[in-house]
Coordinates of C-alpha atoms in Angstrom, one line a residue:
Chain A
X1463 CA -24.2 14.9 28.5
X1464 CA -21.6 15.9 31.1
X1465 CA -17.9 15.7 29.5
X1466 CA -16.4 15.2 32.9
X1467 CA -18.1 12.3 33.3
X1468 CA -16.1 11.0 30.2
X1469 CA -13.2 8.6 31.5
X1470 CA -11.2 9.4 28.7
X1471 CA -11.2 13.4 29.7
X1472 CA -9.8 12.3 32.9
X1473 CA -6.6 10.3 31.9
X1474 CA -3.4 11.2 31.6
X1475 CA -2.4 12.4 28.0
X1476 CA 0.5 10.6 28.0
X1477 CA -1.2 7.2 28.9
X1478 CA -4.1 8.5 26.4
X1479 CA -1.6 8.1 23.6
X1480 CA 0.3 5.3 24.5
X1481 CA -2.8 3.6 24.8
X1482 CA -4.3 4.8 22.1
X1483 CA -0.8 3.2 19.6
X1484 CA -1.1 0.4 21.5
X1485 CA -4.1 -0.4 19.9
X1486 CA -3.3 1.0 16.8
X1487 CA -0.6 -1.3 16.8
X1488 CA -2.5 -4.4 17.3
X1489 CA -5.0 -3.6 14.3
X1490 CA -2.6 -2.3 12.2
X1491 CA 1.4 -2.9 12.6
X1492 CA 3.1 -4.7 10.0
X1493 CA 2.1 -6.9 7.5
X1494 CA 3.7 -9.9 7.4
X1495 CA 3.1 -12.7 9.8
X1496 CA 6.6 -12.2 10.9
X1497 CA 5.9 -8.7 12.2
X1498 CA 2.0 -9.0 13.1
X1499 CA 2.2 -11.8 15.3
X1500 CA 5.3 -10.3 18.1
X1501 CA 3.6 -7.1 17.8
X1502 CA 0.1 -8.7 18.8
X1503 CA 2.2 -10.6 21.4
X1504 CA 3.8 -7.8 22.9
X1505 CA 0.4 -5.3 22.9
X1506 CA -1.6 -8.1 24.3
X1507 CA 1.0 -8.5 27.3
X1508 CA 0.6 -4.7 28.2
X1509 CA -2.9 -5.3 28.7
X1510 CA -2.2 -8.0 31.1
X1511 CA 1.1 -6.6 32.8
X1512 CA 0.5 -3.7 35.1
X1513 CA 2.5 -0.8 34.0
X1514 CA 4.5 -2.6 31.0
X1515 CA 2.9 -0.2 28.3
X1516 CA 4.8 2.2 29.5
X1517 CA 8.1 0.6 29.4
X1518 CA 11.1 1.2 27.0
X1519 CA 11.7 -2.1 26.0
X1520 CA 8.1 -2.6 25.0
X1521 CA 8.5 0.3 22.3
X1522 CA 12.0 -0.5 21.7
X1523 CA 11.0 -3.8 20.8
X1524 CA 7.8 -2.8 18.4
X1525 CA 10.2 -0.6 16.8
X1526 CA 12.3 -3.1 16.2
X1527 CA 9.8 -5.5 14.6
X1528 CA 8.0 -2.4 12.4
X1529 CA 11.6 -2.0 11.5
X1530 CA 12.4 -5.3 10.0
X1531 CA 8.7 -5.5 8.8
X1532 CA 10.0 -1.9 6.5
X1533 CA 13.2 -4.3 5.6
X1534 CA 11.7 -7.0 4.4
X1535 CA 8.4 -5.5 3.0
X1536 CA 10.0 -2.8 1.6
X1537 CA 8.4 -2.9 -1.9
X1538 CA 5.0 -3.4 -0.9
X1539 CA 4.5 -1.6 2.7
X1540 CA 2.6 1.3 2.7
X1541 CA 3.7 4.8 3.9
X1542 CA 1.8 5.0 7.4
X1543 CA 3.9 1.9 8.5
X1544 CA 6.9 4.2 8.4
X1545 CA 5.4 6.6 10.2
X1546 CA 4.1 4.4 13.1
X1547 CA 7.6 3.1 13.5
X1548 CA 8.7 6.6 13.6
X1549 CA 6.3 7.3 16.3
X1550 CA 7.0 4.3 18.2
X1551 CA 10.7 5.4 18.4
X1552 CA 9.6 8.7 19.4
X1553 CA 7.5 6.9 22.2
X1554 CA 10.1 4.7 23.2
X1555 CA 12.3 7.7 23.4
X1556 CA 10.0 9.6 26.1
X1557 CA 9.9 6.6 28.2
X1558 CA 13.5 6.7 28.6
X1559 CA 13.4 10.3 29.7
X1560 CA 13.0 10.7 33.5
X1561 CA 10.5 13.7 34.0
X1562 CA 7.2 14.1 32.8
X1563 CA 7.8 17.4 31.4
X1564 CA 10.4 15.8 28.7
X1565 CA 8.0 12.8 28.1
X1566 CA 5.2 15.0 26.9
X1567 CA 7.3 17.7 25.5
X1568 CA 9.1 14.6 23.2
X1569 CA 6.0 13.1 21.9
X1570 CA 4.6 16.7 21.3
X1571 CA 7.5 17.8 19.2
X1572 CA 7.5 14.6 17.3
X1573 CA 3.4 14.3 16.8
X1574 CA 3.7 17.9 15.6
X1575 CA 6.5 17.2 13.0
X1576 CA 5.9 13.7 11.8
X1577 CA 2.1 15.0 10.7
X1578 CA 3.5 18.3 9.3
X1579 CA 6.5 16.7 7.1
X1580 CA 4.3 13.3 6.0
X1581 CA 1.9 16.2 4.4
X1582 CA 4.7 18.5 2.9
X1583 CA 6.0 15.4 1.0
X1584 CA 3.4 14.5 0.0
X1585 CA 2.4 17.7 -1.2
X1586 CA 5.7 17.9 -2.6
X1587 CA 5.0 14.7 -4.3
X1588 CA 1.7 15.9 -5.9
X1589 CA 2.3 19.2 -6.8
X1590 CA 6.2 19.3 -7.8
X1591 CA 7.1 15.2 -8.8
X1592 CA 4.0 13.7 -10.3
X1593 CA 3.4 13.7 -13.7
X1594 CA -0.5 12.5 -13.7
X1595 CA -1.8 14.8 -10.2
X1596 CA -2.1 18.2 -11.4
X1597 CA -3.5 17.4 -14.2
X1598 CA -6.3 15.8 -12.5
X1599 CA -5.3 12.6 -13.9
X1600 CA -4.7 10.5 -10.7
X1601 CA -8.3 11.0 -9.7
X1602 CA -9.8 10.5 -13.2
X1603 CA -8.7 7.1 -12.9
X1604 CA -8.7 6.8 -9.1
X1605 CA -12.6 7.4 -9.1
X1606 CA -13.4 4.4 -11.1
X1607 CA -10.5 2.0 -10.6
X1608 CA -10.3 1.7 -6.6
X1609 CA -14.0 0.4 -4.8
X1610 CA -13.0 2.6 -2.3
X1611 CA -13.9 5.3 -4.0
X1612 CA -17.2 4.2 -5.3
X1613 CA -19.6 5.0 -3.3
X1614 CA -18.8 8.8 -3.0
X1615 CA -18.1 8.6 -7.1
X1616 CA -21.6 7.1 -7.5
X1617 CA -23.7 9.8 -5.5
X1618 CA -21.4 12.8 -6.2
X1619 CA -21.6 12.0 -10.2
X1620 CA -24.9 9.7 -10.7
X1621 CA -22.5 7.2 -12.5
X1622 CA -24.5 3.8 -11.3
X1623 CA -22.3 1.3 -9.4
X1624 CA -22.7 -0.9 -12.7
X1625 CA -21.1 1.4 -14.7
X1626 CA -17.7 1.7 -12.5
X1627 CA -17.4 -2.0 -12.1
X1628 CA -17.6 -1.9 -15.8
X1629 CA -15.0 0.5 -16.4
X1630 CA -12.9 -1.7 -13.7
X1631 CA -13.6 -4.7 -15.7
X1632 CA -12.2 -2.7 -18.9
X1633 CA -9.0 -2.4 -17.1
X1634 CA -8.7 -5.6 -16.1
X1635 CA -9.2 -6.4 -19.4
X1636 CA -6.4 -4.3 -21.0
X1637 CA -4.3 -5.5 -18.5
X1638 CA -4.7 -9.1 -19.1
X1639 CA -5.2 -9.0 -22.7
X1640 CA -4.2 -12.5 -24.4
X1641 CA -5.0 -14.0 -21.2
X1642 CA -8.7 -13.1 -21.1
X1643 CA -8.7 -14.3 -25.0
X1644 CA -9.5 -11.0 -25.5
X1645 CA -6.7 -9.4 -27.1
X1646 CA -7.7 -5.9 -26.8
X1647 CA -5.5 -3.0 -26.3
X1648 CA -7.3 -0.6 -26.2
X1649 CA -10.8 0.7 -24.3
X1650 CA -12.8 3.7 -23.6
X1651 CA -14.3 4.4 -20.4
X1652 CA -17.7 5.8 -19.4
X1653 CA -17.9 8.7 -17.7
X1654 CA -19.7 12.1 -17.3
X1655 CA -19.1 15.7 -16.8
X1656 CA -19.8 15.7 -12.9
X1657 CA -17.2 13.0 -13.3
X1658 CA -14.2 15.4 -14.7
X1659 CA -15.5 18.2 -12.5
X1660 CA -15.6 16.0 -9.4
X1661 CA -11.8 14.6 -10.5
X1662 CA -10.7 18.0 -11.0
X1663 CA -12.1 19.3 -7.5
X1664 CA -10.4 16.6 -5.4
X1665 CA -7.0 17.6 -7.1
X1666 CA -7.2 20.9 -5.6
X1667 CA -8.7 19.9 -2.5
X1668 CA -6.3 17.5 -1.6
X1669 CA -3.3 19.7 -2.5
X1670 CA -5.1 22.4 -0.1
X1671 CA -5.8 20.5 2.8
X1672 CA -2.2 18.8 2.8
X1673 CA -0.2 21.7 2.2
X1674 CA -2.0 24.1 4.9
X1675 CA -1.7 20.9 7.5
X1676 CA 1.7 20.5 6.7
X1677 CA 2.4 24.4 6.9
X1678 CA 0.1 25.1 9.8
X1679 CA 2.2 22.2 11.9
X1680 CA 5.4 23.3 11.2
X1681 CA 4.5 27.4 11.7
X1682 CA 3.3 26.6 15.0
X1683 CA 6.3 24.3 16.2
X1684 CA 8.5 27.4 16.2
X1685 CA 5.5 30.8 16.4
X1686 CA 3.3 29.5 19.4
X1687 CA 0.0 31.2 18.6
X1688 CA -3.3 30.3 19.7
X1689 CA -5.2 30.9 16.8
X1690 CA -2.7 29.0 14.5
X1691 CA -3.4 26.2 17.4
X1692 CA -7.0 25.9 16.9
X1693 CA -6.5 26.4 12.8
X1694 CA -3.9 23.6 12.4
X1695 CA -6.8 21.3 14.8
X1696 CA -9.5 22.2 12.3
X1697 CA -7.5 21.6 9.3
X1698 CA -6.4 18.1 10.5
X1699 CA -9.9 17.2 11.8
X1700 CA -11.8 18.1 8.4
X1701 CA -8.9 16.2 6.6
X1702 CA -9.7 13.3 8.6
X1703 CA -13.0 13.4 8.5
X1704 CA -13.2 14.5 4.1
X1705 CA -10.7 11.8 3.2
X1706 CA -10.9 8.2 4.8
X1707 CA -14.9 8.1 4.5
X1708 CA -13.6 7.7 0.4
X1709 CA -10.1 6.6 0.4
X1710 CA -10.6 4.2 3.9
X1711 CA -6.8 3.9 5.2
X1712 CA -8.0 3.5 8.4
X1713 CA -4.8 2.8 9.7
X1714 CA -3.4 6.5 8.6
X1715 CA -6.5 8.1 9.6
X1716 CA -6.1 6.6 13.0
X1717 CA -2.5 7.5 13.5
X1718 CA -2.9 11.2 12.2
X1719 CA -5.9 11.5 15.3
X1720 CA -3.2 10.1 17.6
X1721 CA -0.8 12.9 16.4
X1722 CA -3.5 15.2 16.8
X1723 CA -4.4 14.1 20.7
X1724 CA -0.4 14.6 21.2
X1725 CA -0.3 17.9 20.6
X1726 CA -3.3 18.5 23.2
X1727 CA -3.3 20.0 27.1
X1728 CA -6.2 21.1 28.0
X1729 CA -8.9 21.1 25.6
X1730 CA -11.6 18.6 26.1
X1731 CA -13.3 19.7 23.2
X1732 CA -10.5 18.1 20.9
X1733 CA -9.9 15.4 22.9
X1734 CA -13.4 14.2 22.3
X1735 CA -13.2 15.2 18.6
X1736 CA -10.0 12.9 18.0
X1737 CA -12.0 10.2 20.1
X1738 CA -15.0 10.1 18.2
X1739 CA -12.8 10.4 15.2
X1740 CA -11.0 7.3 15.5
X1741 CA -14.4 5.6 16.5
X1742 CA -15.7 7.5 13.2
X1743 CA -12.7 5.9 11.0
X1744 CA -14.1 2.1 12.1
X1745 CA -17.4 3.1 10.4
X1746 CA -16.0 4.8 7.3
X1747 CA -14.3 0.5 6.2
X1748 CA -17.8 -1.1 5.6
X1749 CA -18.4 -1.4 2.1
X1750 CA -21.5 0.6 1.4
X1751 CA -21.2 0.0 -2.2
X1752 CA -20.9 -3.8 -2.1
X1753 CA -23.8 -4.0 0.5
X1754 CA -26.2 -1.9 -2.0
X1755 CA -25.3 -4.1 -5.0
X1756 CA -26.0 -6.9 -3.2
X1757 CA -29.2 -5.8 -2.0
X1758 CA -30.4 -4.7 -5.6
X1759 CA -29.0 -7.6 -6.6
X1760 CA -31.4 -9.4 -3.7
Chain B
X933 CA 23.2 15.4 21.9
X934 CA 20.0 14.9 24.1
X935 CA 18.4 17.9 22.1
X936 CA 19.2 16.0 19.1
X937 CA 17.7 12.7 20.4
X938 CA 14.6 14.0 20.5
X939 CA 14.2 15.1 16.7
X940 CA 15.6 12.0 15.6
X941 CA 12.2 10.1 14.6
X942 CA 11.2 13.0 12.6
X943 CA 15.1 13.6 11.2
X944 CA 14.4 9.7 10.3
X945 CA 11.4 10.7 8.3
X946 CA 13.0 13.7 6.3
X947 CA 16.0 11.5 5.0
X948 CA 14.4 8.0 4.2
X949 CA 11.7 10.7 2.4
X950 CA 14.5 12.3 0.6
X951 CA 15.9 8.9 -0.3
X952 CA 12.4 7.3 -1.4
X953 CA 12.6 10.3 -4.2
X954 CA 16.1 10.0 -5.5
X955 CA 15.0 5.7 -6.0
X956 CA 11.8 7.0 -7.7
X957 CA 13.6 9.7 -9.8
X958 CA 17.0 8.1 -10.3
X959 CA 16.6 4.4 -10.2
X960 CA 12.7 4.3 -11.8
X961 CA 11.2 3.4 -8.3
X962 CA 7.2 3.7 -8.3
X963 CA 6.1 6.8 -6.2
X964 CA 4.1 4.8 -3.8
X965 CA 6.5 2.9 -1.9
X966 CA 9.8 4.0 0.1
X967 CA 8.6 6.2 2.6
X968 CA 8.5 9.1 0.8
X969 CA 4.7 9.7 0.9
X970 CA 4.4 9.5 -2.9
X971 CA 1.0 7.5 -2.4
X972 CA -2.0 8.5 -4.3
X973 CA 0.4 10.8 -6.5
X974 CA 0.9 8.9 -9.5
X975 CA -0.7 6.5 -11.7
X976 CA 2.6 4.1 -11.5
X977 CA 2.4 1.9 -8.8
X978 CA 2.5 -2.1 -9.6
X979 CA -1.2 -2.1 -10.3
X980 CA -0.5 -1.2 -13.3
X981 CA 1.6 -3.8 -15.0
X982 CA 1.6 -7.5 -15.8
X983 CA 3.5 -10.5 -16.6
X984 CA 2.1 -12.3 -19.5
X985 CA 4.0 -16.0 -20.0
X986 CA 3.8 -18.5 -22.7
X987 CA 4.8 -22.0 -23.0
X988 CA 6.0 -23.4 -26.5
X989 CA 6.0 -27.2 -27.6
X990 CA 5.1 -29.0 -30.7
X991 CA 4.2 -25.8 -32.3
X992 CA 1.5 -24.6 -29.8
X993 CA 1.3 -21.8 -27.8
X994 CA 0.0 -22.4 -24.3
X995 CA -1.0 -19.6 -21.8
X996 CA 0.9 -20.0 -18.5
X997 CA -0.5 -17.4 -16.2
X998 CA 0.4 -19.1 -13.0
X999 CA 3.6 -19.8 -14.0
X1000 CA 5.0 -16.4 -12.6
X1001 CA 5.1 -18.6 -9.2
X1002 CA 8.3 -20.0 -10.5
X1003 CA 9.9 -16.7 -9.5
X1004 CA 10.8 -15.5 -6.0
X1005 CA 8.2 -13.4 -4.8
X1006 CA 10.4 -11.0 -3.2
X1007 CA 12.5 -10.6 -7.2
X1008 CA 8.9 -10.1 -8.5
X1009 CA 7.9 -7.3 -6.3
X1010 CA 11.0 -6.2 -6.9
X1011 CA 10.9 -5.9 -10.3
X1012 CA 7.2 -4.1 -10.6
X1013 CA 8.1 -1.8 -8.1
X1014 CA 11.1 -0.7 -9.7
X1015 CA 10.7 -1.9 -13.5
X1016 CA 14.2 -1.8 -14.8
X1017 CA 15.8 -4.2 -17.3
X1018 CA 18.1 -5.4 -14.5
X1019 CA 15.2 -6.6 -12.5
X1020 CA 13.0 -7.7 -15.3
X1021 CA 16.5 -10.4 -16.7
X1022 CA 16.9 -11.4 -13.0
X1023 CA 12.9 -12.7 -12.7
X1024 CA 14.0 -14.1 -16.3
X1025 CA 16.9 -15.6 -15.2
X1026 CA 14.5 -17.7 -12.6
X1027 CA 12.8 -19.4 -15.5
X1028 CA 16.1 -21.0 -16.8
X1029 CA 16.1 -24.1 -14.5
X1030 CA 12.4 -25.5 -14.6
X1031 CA 11.1 -28.8 -15.9
X1032 CA 7.2 -28.7 -16.6
X1033 CA 5.1 -31.5 -15.5
X1034 CA 2.1 -31.8 -17.7
X1035 CA 0.5 -35.1 -17.6
X1036 CA -1.1 -36.5 -21.0
X1037 CA 0.4 -33.9 -23.1
X1038 CA 1.4 -35.8 -26.0
X1039 CA -2.1 -37.4 -26.1
X1040 CA -3.7 -34.3 -26.3
X1041 CA -1.3 -32.6 -28.9
X1042 CA -2.0 -35.9 -31.0
X1043 CA -5.8 -35.6 -30.5
X1044 CA -5.6 -31.5 -31.4
X1045 CA -7.4 -31.1 -28.0
X1046 CA -6.3 -27.2 -26.4
X1047 CA -4.4 -27.1 -24.3
X1048 CA -5.1 -24.9 -20.7
X1049 CA -2.9 -23.5 -18.3
X1050 CA -5.0 -25.4 -15.1
X1051 CA -3.8 -28.9 -16.9
X1052 CA -0.1 -28.2 -15.8
X1053 CA 0.1 -30.5 -12.8
X1054 CA 3.4 -29.0 -11.4
X1055 CA 6.3 -27.1 -12.4
X1056 CA 9.6 -27.9 -10.9
X1057 CA 12.2 -24.8 -10.2
X1058 CA 15.6 -24.4 -9.7
X1059 CA 16.5 -28.1 -11.5
X1060 CA 19.8 -29.5 -10.1
X1061 CA 21.8 -31.5 -12.2
X1062 CA 21.3 -34.9 -10.0
X1063 CA 17.8 -33.8 -10.1
X1064 CA 15.6 -37.5 -11.5
X1065 CA 12.7 -38.2 -9.7
X1066 CA 9.8 -36.0 -8.2
X1067 CA 8.0 -37.0 -5.3
X1068 CA 4.2 -35.7 -4.2
X1069 CA 3.3 -35.8 -0.9
X1070 CA 0.9 -38.3 -1.2
X1071 CA 4.3 -40.5 -2.2
X1072 CA 3.4 -41.2 -5.9
X1073 CA 6.8 -40.3 -7.5
X1074 CA 7.2 -38.7 -11.6
X1075 CA 10.6 -39.6 -12.9
X1076 CA 12.5 -37.1 -14.8
X1077 CA 11.8 -38.2 -18.3
X1078 CA 8.4 -37.5 -17.8
X1079 CA 8.8 -33.6 -17.3
X1080 CA 8.3 -32.1 -20.8
X1081 CA 11.0 -29.4 -22.0
X1082 CA 9.1 -26.7 -23.7
X1083 CA 10.5 -25.8 -26.9
X1084 CA 10.7 -22.0 -26.1
X1085 CA 9.0 -19.8 -23.4
X1086 CA 8.1 -16.5 -24.1
X1087 CA 7.6 -14.1 -21.2
X1088 CA 6.4 -10.7 -22.0
X1089 CA 5.9 -7.6 -19.6
X1090 CA 2.9 -5.4 -20.0
X1091 CA 2.1 -1.8 -19.1
X1092 CA -1.5 0.0 -18.9
X1093 CA -1.5 3.9 -19.2
X1094 CA -4.4 6.2 -18.7
X1095 CA -4.7 8.9 -21.7
X1096 CA -7.4 11.2 -19.8
X1097 CA -7.5 13.4 -22.7
X1098 CA -9.7 10.9 -24.5
X1099 CA -10.5 8.4 -21.4
X1100 CA -8.7 5.8 -23.0
X1101 CA -6.9 3.3 -21.6
X1102 CA -3.8 1.6 -23.6
X1103 CA -1.6 -1.4 -23.0
X1104 CA 1.6 -1.8 -24.0
X1105 CA 4.4 -3.8 -24.1
X1106 CA 7.6 -2.8 -22.3
X1107 CA 9.7 -5.9 -22.0
X1108 CA 10.1 -9.2 -23.5
X1109 CA 12.3 -12.4 -23.2
X1110 CA 12.6 -15.5 -24.9
X1111 CA 14.2 -18.5 -23.4
X1112 CA 14.9 -21.1 -25.3
X1113 CA 15.3 -24.8 -24.0

């Protein structure tokens, strides 16, 4: 395939970043109706009105709606919604800048730093502040409790989907207690040796890959070395590819890919990789475990 | 000044993340919420909590697991994300001014039939002194006298703990409050 024929590669980087962010906002911006609907309305307008996608008023409005979502939904909103709001602010600042150079450099600097600090804080929480993570408890529990991990856990440990669902049922029974007329206060769960090994491996892998991305993006911000540049992008691509098939937080993966894109200049292979990853992220959302169970019952 | 604006989004991220760490470590907030990137790090999310509500009437204890709807949604979310005594008391307070409509309750008790939460027809919250009649959307009315006042409401808040050494789940009561009417 001739890569020059890919339209995506011929587009201006600034335009690619802003349009990818608009698509991201259309599908994953906000959680309450009073944030989602205005965001969708504004984003759709940018598709219909020429050059509206790069107007400061659009990005400032999108930023304000996201801030209002964070304010009103503070106790339920996910962390990537904060990151998306900071990113919209960065794009707003870049659209205000008069020169082409300023536009891309504001985006590039903030893409790098937002990616770096979100990973660094994630590692600080997991490695130093949490009581559950380093012991492996977090993954021991999450692998069966969170349905998004079931495909992965089933294929790597041999625990059946039924055993994993049973563990989930145990959790709900203990949680509901007397309400279910089963006043059980204590239950033992299904597991095997591979399950324990998998939880430990995931614990250390997560710390390693998140820590590496955080540091590499931060160091490369101050020390412009080609090898570091390539390495940090490889780590980010590996992280997205290894994390989001399991923890299907599509919006977060998509945003990280946009951060990666924002850092590129003349690297067609990396551009195509990030674009493909955004496409693949959509496929990761297919509930394979549920489909497998339905087919089995059928 | 221009240079500072350049870094503003990243600076805000750092400030919010430090604030969230303070809220989590100092005020008992879950690590999952608040913009500090503590998600997927701890088993302390609202998912591990459950409030059980019981209504007492003529010696019967009735599960009223739907009645959390009486509580303002944001107030309850706040309590589950930051389960402190003050936030618990704010939740409990919402039950003080409620009336419960349970058609046929007297007949059922007389006949010794078990009471189920689904039999409750209506809970009227924020009752004012002037309240006298409830009007349904289809127009029929229920006078205040038809509502019953529970003798007592028992609110219990449970938290599930995961013991990785035994691979065991245990539930523990963390808050309890009885309200008498």
